[in-house]
N, CA, C and O atoms as CSV, one atom per row, in Angstrom:
chain,resi,resn,atom,element,x,y,z
A,1,PRO,N,N,-13.565,-5.207,-0.520
A,1,PRO,CA,C,-12.582,-6.276,-0.658
A,1,PRO,C,C,-12.016,-6.688,0.705
A,1,PRO,O,O,-11.974,-5.893,1.644
A,2,LYS,N,N,-11.597,-7.909,0.783
A,2,LYS,CA,C,-10.998,-8.431,2.002
A,2,LYS,C,C,-9.573,-7.874,2.157
A,2,LYS,O,O,-8.817,-7.860,1.186
A,3,PRO,N,N,-9.197,-7.417,3.354
A,3,PRO,CA,C,-7.838,-6.879,3.563
A,3,PRO,C,C,-6.765,-7.938,3.354
A,3,PRO,O,O,-6.983,-9.116,3.637
A,4,LEU,N,N,-5.625,-7.524,2.868
A,4,LEU,CA,C,-4.464,-8.385,2.693
A,4,LEU,C,C,-3.358,-7.864,3.613
A,4,LEU,O,O,-2.849,-6.761,3.413
A,5,TRP,N,N,-2.994,-8.646,4.603
A,5,TRP,CA,C,-1.935,-8.258,5.524
A,5,TRP,C,C,-0.625,-8.875,5.074
A,5,TRP,O,O,-0.573,-10.048,4.706
A,6,ILE,N,N,0.415,-8.088,5.108
A,6,ILE,CA,C,1.756,-8.570,4.806
A,6,ILE,C,C,2.445,-8.735,6.155
A,6,ILE,O,O,2.695,-7.752,6.853
A,7,TRP,N,N,2.748,-9.963,6.516
A,7,TRP,CA,C,3.236,-10.236,7.858
A,7,TRP,C,C,4.333,-11.266,7.787
A,7,TRP,O,O,4.315,-12.130,6.910
A,8,GLY,N,N,5.276,-11.194,8.679
A,8,GLY,CA,C,6.344,-12.178,8.694
A,8,GLY,C,C,6.791,-12.496,10.106
A,8,GLY,O,O,6.495,-11.753,11.042
A,9,GLU,N,N,7.494,-13.586,10.257
A,9,GLU,CA,C,7.956,-14.051,11.564
A,9,GLU,C,C,9.077,-13.185,12.152
A,9,GLU,O,O,9.154,-13.003,13.367
A,10,ASP,N,N,9.932,-12.661,11.291
A,10,ASP,CA,C,11.117,-11.928,11.743
A,10,ASP,C,C,10.854,-10.430,11.726
A,10,ASP,O,O,10.739,-9.851,10.645
A,11,PRO,N,N,10.752,-9.774,12.896
A,11,PRO,CA,C,10.465,-8.338,12.929
A,11,PRO,C,C,11.609,-7.471,12.390
A,11,PRO,O,O,11.411,-6.285,12.127
A,12,ASN,N,N,12.786,-8.043,12.227
A,12,ASN,CA,C,13.926,-7.287,11.708
A,12,ASN,C,C,14.074,-7.405,10.195
A,12,ASN,O,O,14.983,-6.817,9.610
A,13,ARG,N,N,13.191,-8.157,9.568
A,13,ARG,CA,C,13.247,-8.346,8.119
A,13,ARG,C,C,12.215,-7.448,7.446
A,13,ARG,O,O,11.160,-7.169,8.015
A,14,ARG,N,N,12.522,-7.005,6.253
A,14,ARG,CA,C,11.615,-6.174,5.467
A,14,ARG,C,C,10.791,-7.067,4.545
A,14,ARG,O,O,11.347,-7.839,3.764
A,15,TYR,N,N,9.486,-6.965,4.633
A,15,TYR,CA,C,8.585,-7.766,3.804
A,15,TYR,C,C,7.895,-6.863,2.794
A,15,TYR,O,O,7.597,-5.705,3.088
A,16,SER,N,N,7.642,-7.393,1.611
A,16,SER,CA,C,6.992,-6.579,0.583
A,16,SER,C,C,6.096,-7.439,-0.296
A,16,SER,O,O,6.208,-8.665,-0.330
A,17,ILE,N,N,5.211,-6.764,-0.999
A,17,ILE,CA,C,4.338,-7.410,-1.963
A,17,ILE,C,C,4.325,-6.547,-3.214
A,17,ILE,O,O,4.347,-5.319,-3.132
A,18,ARG,N,N,4.290,-7.189,-4.356
A,18,ARG,CA,C,4.227,-6.470,-5.630
A,18,ARG,C,C,3.069,-7.024,-6.439
A,18,ARG,O,O,2.821,-8.229,-6.455
A,19,LYS,N,N,2.377,-6.138,-7.099
A,19,LYS,CA,C,1.249,-6.535,-7.948
A,19,LYS,C,C,1.333,-5.736,-9.230
A,19,LYS,O,O,1.425,-4.509,-9.203
A,20,GLN,N,N,1.302,-6.429,-10.346
A,20,GLN,CA,C,1.381,-5.768,-11.639
A,20,GLN,C,C,0.103,-6.063,-12.411
A,20,GLN,O,O,-0.344,-7.208,-12.478
A,21,PHE,N,N,-0.478,-5.024,-12.990
A,21,PHE,CA,C,-1.670,-5.203,-13.803
A,21,PHE,C,C,-1.760,-4.065,-14.802
A,21,PHE,O,O,-1.140,-3.017,-14.617
A,22,GLN,N,N,-2.526,-4.268,-15.856
A,22,GLN,CA,C,-2.716,-3.244,-16.878
A,22,GLN,C,C,-4.206,-2.981,-17.043
A,22,GLN,O,O,-5.034,-3.888,-16.958
A,23,VAL,N,N,-4.516,-1.731,-17.278
A,23,VAL,CA,C,-5.897,-1.347,-17.558
A,23,VAL,C,C,-5.912,-0.505,-18.817
A,23,VAL,O,O,-4.962,0.227,-19.093
A,24,ALA,N,N,-6.979,-0.606,-19.573
A,24,ALA,CA,C,-7.079,0.153,-20.818
A,24,ALA,C,C,-7.360,1.626,-20.532
A,24,ALA,O,O,-6.762,2.511,-21.145
A,25,GLU,N,N,-8.258,1.875,-19.615
A,25,GLU,CA,C,-8.664,3.239,-19.307
A,25,GLU,C,C,-9.201,3.280,-17.881
A,25,GLU,O,O,-9.819,2.315,-17.431
A,26,ILE,N,N,-8.979,4.374,-17.167
A,26,ILE,CA,C,-9.517,4.481,-15.814
A,26,ILE,C,C,-10.317,5.764,-15.660
A,26,ILE,O,O,-9.997,6.784,-16.270
A,27,ALA,N,N,-11.347,5.706,-14.852
A,27,ALA,CA,C,-12.103,6.900,-14.487
A,27,ALA,C,C,-11.540,7.465,-13.189
A,27,ALA,O,O,-11.410,8.679,-13.035
A,28,SER,N,N,-11.205,6.572,-12.256
A,28,SER,CA,C,-10.580,6.981,-11.005
A,28,SER,C,C,-9.912,5.776,-10.372
A,28,SER,O,O,-10.251,4.632,-10.676
A,29,ALA,N,N,-8.961,6.040,-9.490
A,29,ALA,CA,C,-8.262,4.980,-8.776
A,29,ALA,C,C,-7.862,5.507,-7.406
A,29,ALA,O,O,-7.228,6.556,-7.295
A,30,TRP,N,N,-8.234,4.777,-6.374
A,30,TRP,CA,C,-7.949,5.187,-5.001
A,30,TRP,C,C,-7.219,4.076,-4.258
A,30,TRP,O,O,-7.499,2.893,-4.453
A,31,LEU,N,N,-6.292,4.469,-3.415
A,31,LEU,CA,C,-5.590,3.565,-2.517
A,31,LEU,C,C,-6.064,3.866,-1.108
A,31,LEU,O,O,-6.036,5.019,-0.676
A,32,VAL,N,N,-6.497,2.843,-0.389
A,32,VAL,CA,C,-6.856,2.978,1.023
A,32,VAL,C,C,-6.042,1.928,1.756
A,32,VAL,O,O,-6.154,0.737,1.466
A,33,SER,N,N,-5.217,2.364,2.712
A,33,SER,CA,C,-4.303,1.431,3.357
A,33,SER,C,C,-4.009,1.859,4.785
A,33,SER,O,O,-4.119,3.034,5.136
A,34,THR,N,N,-3.636,0.887,5.598
A,34,THR,CA,C,-3.169,1.148,6.954
A,34,THR,C,C,-2.064,0.152,7.270
A,34,THR,O,O,-1.820,-0.779,6.504
A,35,CYS,N,N,-1.405,0.349,8.389
A,35,CYS,CA,C,-0.289,-0.528,8.731
A,35,CYS,C,C,-0.238,-0.762,10.235
A,35,CYS,O,O,-0.803,0.000,11.019
A,36,ASP,N,N,0.435,-1.809,10.610
A,36,ASP,CA,C,0.709,-2.089,12.014
A,36,ASP,C,C,2.220,-2.124,12.143
A,36,ASP,O,O,2.830,-3.187,12.028
A,37,ASN,N,N,2.795,-1.033,12.369
A,37,ASN,CA,C,4.220,-0.741,12.486
A,37,ASN,C,C,4.600,0.301,11.435
A,37,ASN,O,O,4.721,1.478,11.774
A,38,SER,N,N,4.792,-0.085,10.178
A,38,SER,CA,C,5.142,0.920,9.178
A,38,SER,C,C,4.868,0.416,7.779
A,38,SER,O,O,4.802,-0.789,7.537
A,39,MET,N,N,4.706,1.375,6.843
A,39,MET,CA,C,4.520,1.030,5.438
A,39,MET,C,C,5.033,2.158,4.567
A,39,MET,O,O,5.051,3.326,4.956
A,40,SER,N,N,5.447,1.769,3.380
A,40,SER,CA,C,5.820,2.698,2.336
A,40,SER,C,C,5.256,2.105,1.046
A,40,SER,O,O,5.543,0.953,0.718
A,41,ILE,N,N,4.462,2.874,0.319
A,41,ILE,CA,C,3.800,2.360,-0.875
A,41,ILE,C,C,4.240,3.159,-2.086
A,41,ILE,O,O,4.212,4.390,-2.087
A,42,GLY,N,N,4.647,2.432,-3.119
A,42,GLY,CA,C,5.041,3.049,-4.379
A,42,GLY,C,C,4.166,2.546,-5.512
A,42,GLY,O,O,3.775,1.379,-5.539
A,43,VAL,N,N,3.867,3.428,-6.436
A,43,VAL,CA,C,3.087,3.081,-7.616
A,43,VAL,C,C,3.796,3.679,-8.828
A,43,VAL,O,O,4.058,4.881,-8.873
A,44,ASN,N,N,4.100,2.841,-9.798
A,44,ASN,CA,C,4.799,3.276,-11.010
A,44,ASN,C,C,6.079,4.059,-10.699
A,44,ASN,O,O,6.378,5.068,-11.338
A,45,GLY,N,N,6.819,3.578,-9.713
A,45,GLY,CA,C,8.088,4.201,-9.370
A,45,GLY,C,C,7.994,5.455,-8.521
A,45,GLY,O,O,9.019,6.076,-8.240
A,46,GLN,N,N,6.803,5.848,-8.105
A,46,GLN,CA,C,6.619,7.043,-7.280
A,46,GLN,C,C,6.119,6.646,-5.898
A,46,GLN,O,O,5.185,5.853,-5.779
A,47,GLN,N,N,6.735,7.192,-4.857
A,47,GLN,CA,C,6.232,6.945,-3.510
A,47,GLN,C,C,4.935,7.728,-3.338
A,47,GLN,O,O,4.908,8.945,-3.523
A,48,VAL,N,N,3.871,7.032,-2.987
A,48,VAL,CA,C,2.565,7.677,-2.875
A,48,VAL,C,C,2.036,7.704,-1.445
A,48,VAL,O,O,1.120,8.468,-1.141
A,49,ALA,N,N,2.602,6.882,-0.567
A,49,ALA,CA,C,2.135,6.863,0.818
A,49,ALA,C,C,3.222,6.320,1.727
A,49,ALA,O,O,3.986,5.430,1.355
A,50,ILE,N,N,3.270,6.880,2.929
A,50,ILE,CA,C,4.157,6.387,3.976
A,50,ILE,C,C,3.437,6.630,5.297
A,50,ILE,O,O,2.815,7.673,5.496
A,51,SER,N,N,3.531,5.658,6.192
A,51,SER,CA,C,2.828,5.794,7.460
A,51,SER,C,C,3.422,4.855,8.495
A,51,SER,O,O,4.008,3.828,8.155
A,52,ASP,N,N,3.265,5.217,9.755
A,52,ASP,CA,C,3.603,4.320,10.856
A,52,ASP,C,C,2.466,4.313,11.881
A,52,ASP,O,O,2.683,4.046,13.063
A,53,SER,N,N,1.261,4.609,11.415
A,53,SER,CA,C,0.095,4.681,12.287
A,53,SER,C,C,-0.992,3.712,11.854
A,53,SER,O,O,-1.472,3.784,10.723
A,54,TRP,N,N,-1.384,2.808,12.738
A,54,TRP,CA,C,-2.477,1.887,12.426
A,54,TRP,C,C,-3.827,2.507,12.779
A,54,TRP,O,O,-4.866,2.007,12.349
A,55,GLU,N,N,-3.822,3.578,13.550
A,55,GLU,CA,C,-5.075,4.181,13.999
A,55,GLU,C,C,-5.830,4.915,12.895
A,55,GLU,O,O,-7.049,5.069,12.971
A,56,GLN,N,N,-5.118,5.360,11.882
A,56,GLN,CA,C,-5.759,6.118,10.810
A,56,GLN,C,C,-5.266,5.622,9.454
A,56,GLN,O,O,-4.064,5.485,9.228
A,57,CYS,N,N,-6.205,5.359,8.564
A,57,CYS,CA,C,-5.812,4.869,7.237
A,57,CYS,C,C,-5.327,6.021,6.364
A,57,CYS,O,O,-5.642,7.187,6.603
A,58,VAL,N,N,-4.565,5.664,5.365
A,58,VAL,CA,C,-4.067,6.598,4.358
A,58,VAL,C,C,-4.976,6.456,3.147
A,58,VAL,O,O,-5.253,5.340,2.706
A,59,ILE,N,N,-5.438,7.569,2.610
A,59,ILE,CA,C,-6.286,7.566,1.418
A,59,ILE,C,C,-5.609,8.431,0.365
A,59,ILE,O,O,-5.353,9.611,0.601
A,60,VAL,N,N,-5.317,7.847,-0.802
A,60,VAL,CA,C,-4.584,8.546,-1.853
A,60,VAL,C,C,-5.323,8.397,-3.181
A,60,VAL,O,O,-5.717,7.293,-3.557
A,61,ASP,N,N,-5.507,9.507,-3.885
A,61,ASP,CA,C,-6.059,9.485,-5.241
A,61,ASP,C,C,-4.917,9.161,-6.203
A,61,ASP,O,O,-3.994,9.960,-6.356
A,62,LEU,N,N,-4.972,8.012,-6.843
A,62,LEU,CA,C,-3.922,7.578,-7.766
A,62,LEU,C,C,-4.220,7.898,-9.220
A,62,LEU,O,O,-3.408,7.593,-10.094
A,63,SER,N,N,-5.352,8.498,-9.496
A,63,SER,CA,C,-5.797,8.736,-10.867
A,63,SER,C,C,-4.765,9.475,-11.705
A,63,SER,O,O,-4.597,9.167,-12.885
A,64,ARG,N,N,-4.081,10.428,-11.128
A,64,ARG,CA,C,-3.156,11.274,-11.883
A,64,ARG,C,C,-1.855,10.575,-12.283
A,64,ARG,O,O,-1.156,11.042,-13.182
A,65,ILE,N,N,-1.527,9.466,-11.627
A,65,ILE,CA,C,-0.246,8.802,-11.950
A,65,ILE,C,C,-0.423,7.476,-12.679
A,65,ILE,O,O,0.567,6.828,-13.018
A,66,LEU,N,N,-1.642,7.066,-12.922
A,66,LEU,CA,C,-1.855,5.798,-13.634
A,66,LEU,C,C,-2.044,6.041,-15.120
A,66,LEU,O,O,-2.236,5.092,-15.881
């Protein structure tokens, strides 16, 4: 998939994106993400990733919380 960058003009403002979807059944679900400055990712009300490093991506198995 093509990367989606969340970016804004004001470096002092907090930017976010939300995506809601439903699935009937899952075999597995993985999050692969990186950031340029900082990120905090939550899924179903649980923080699953936090990072301030663009050099290394975060890989999280989400299967257990979906």
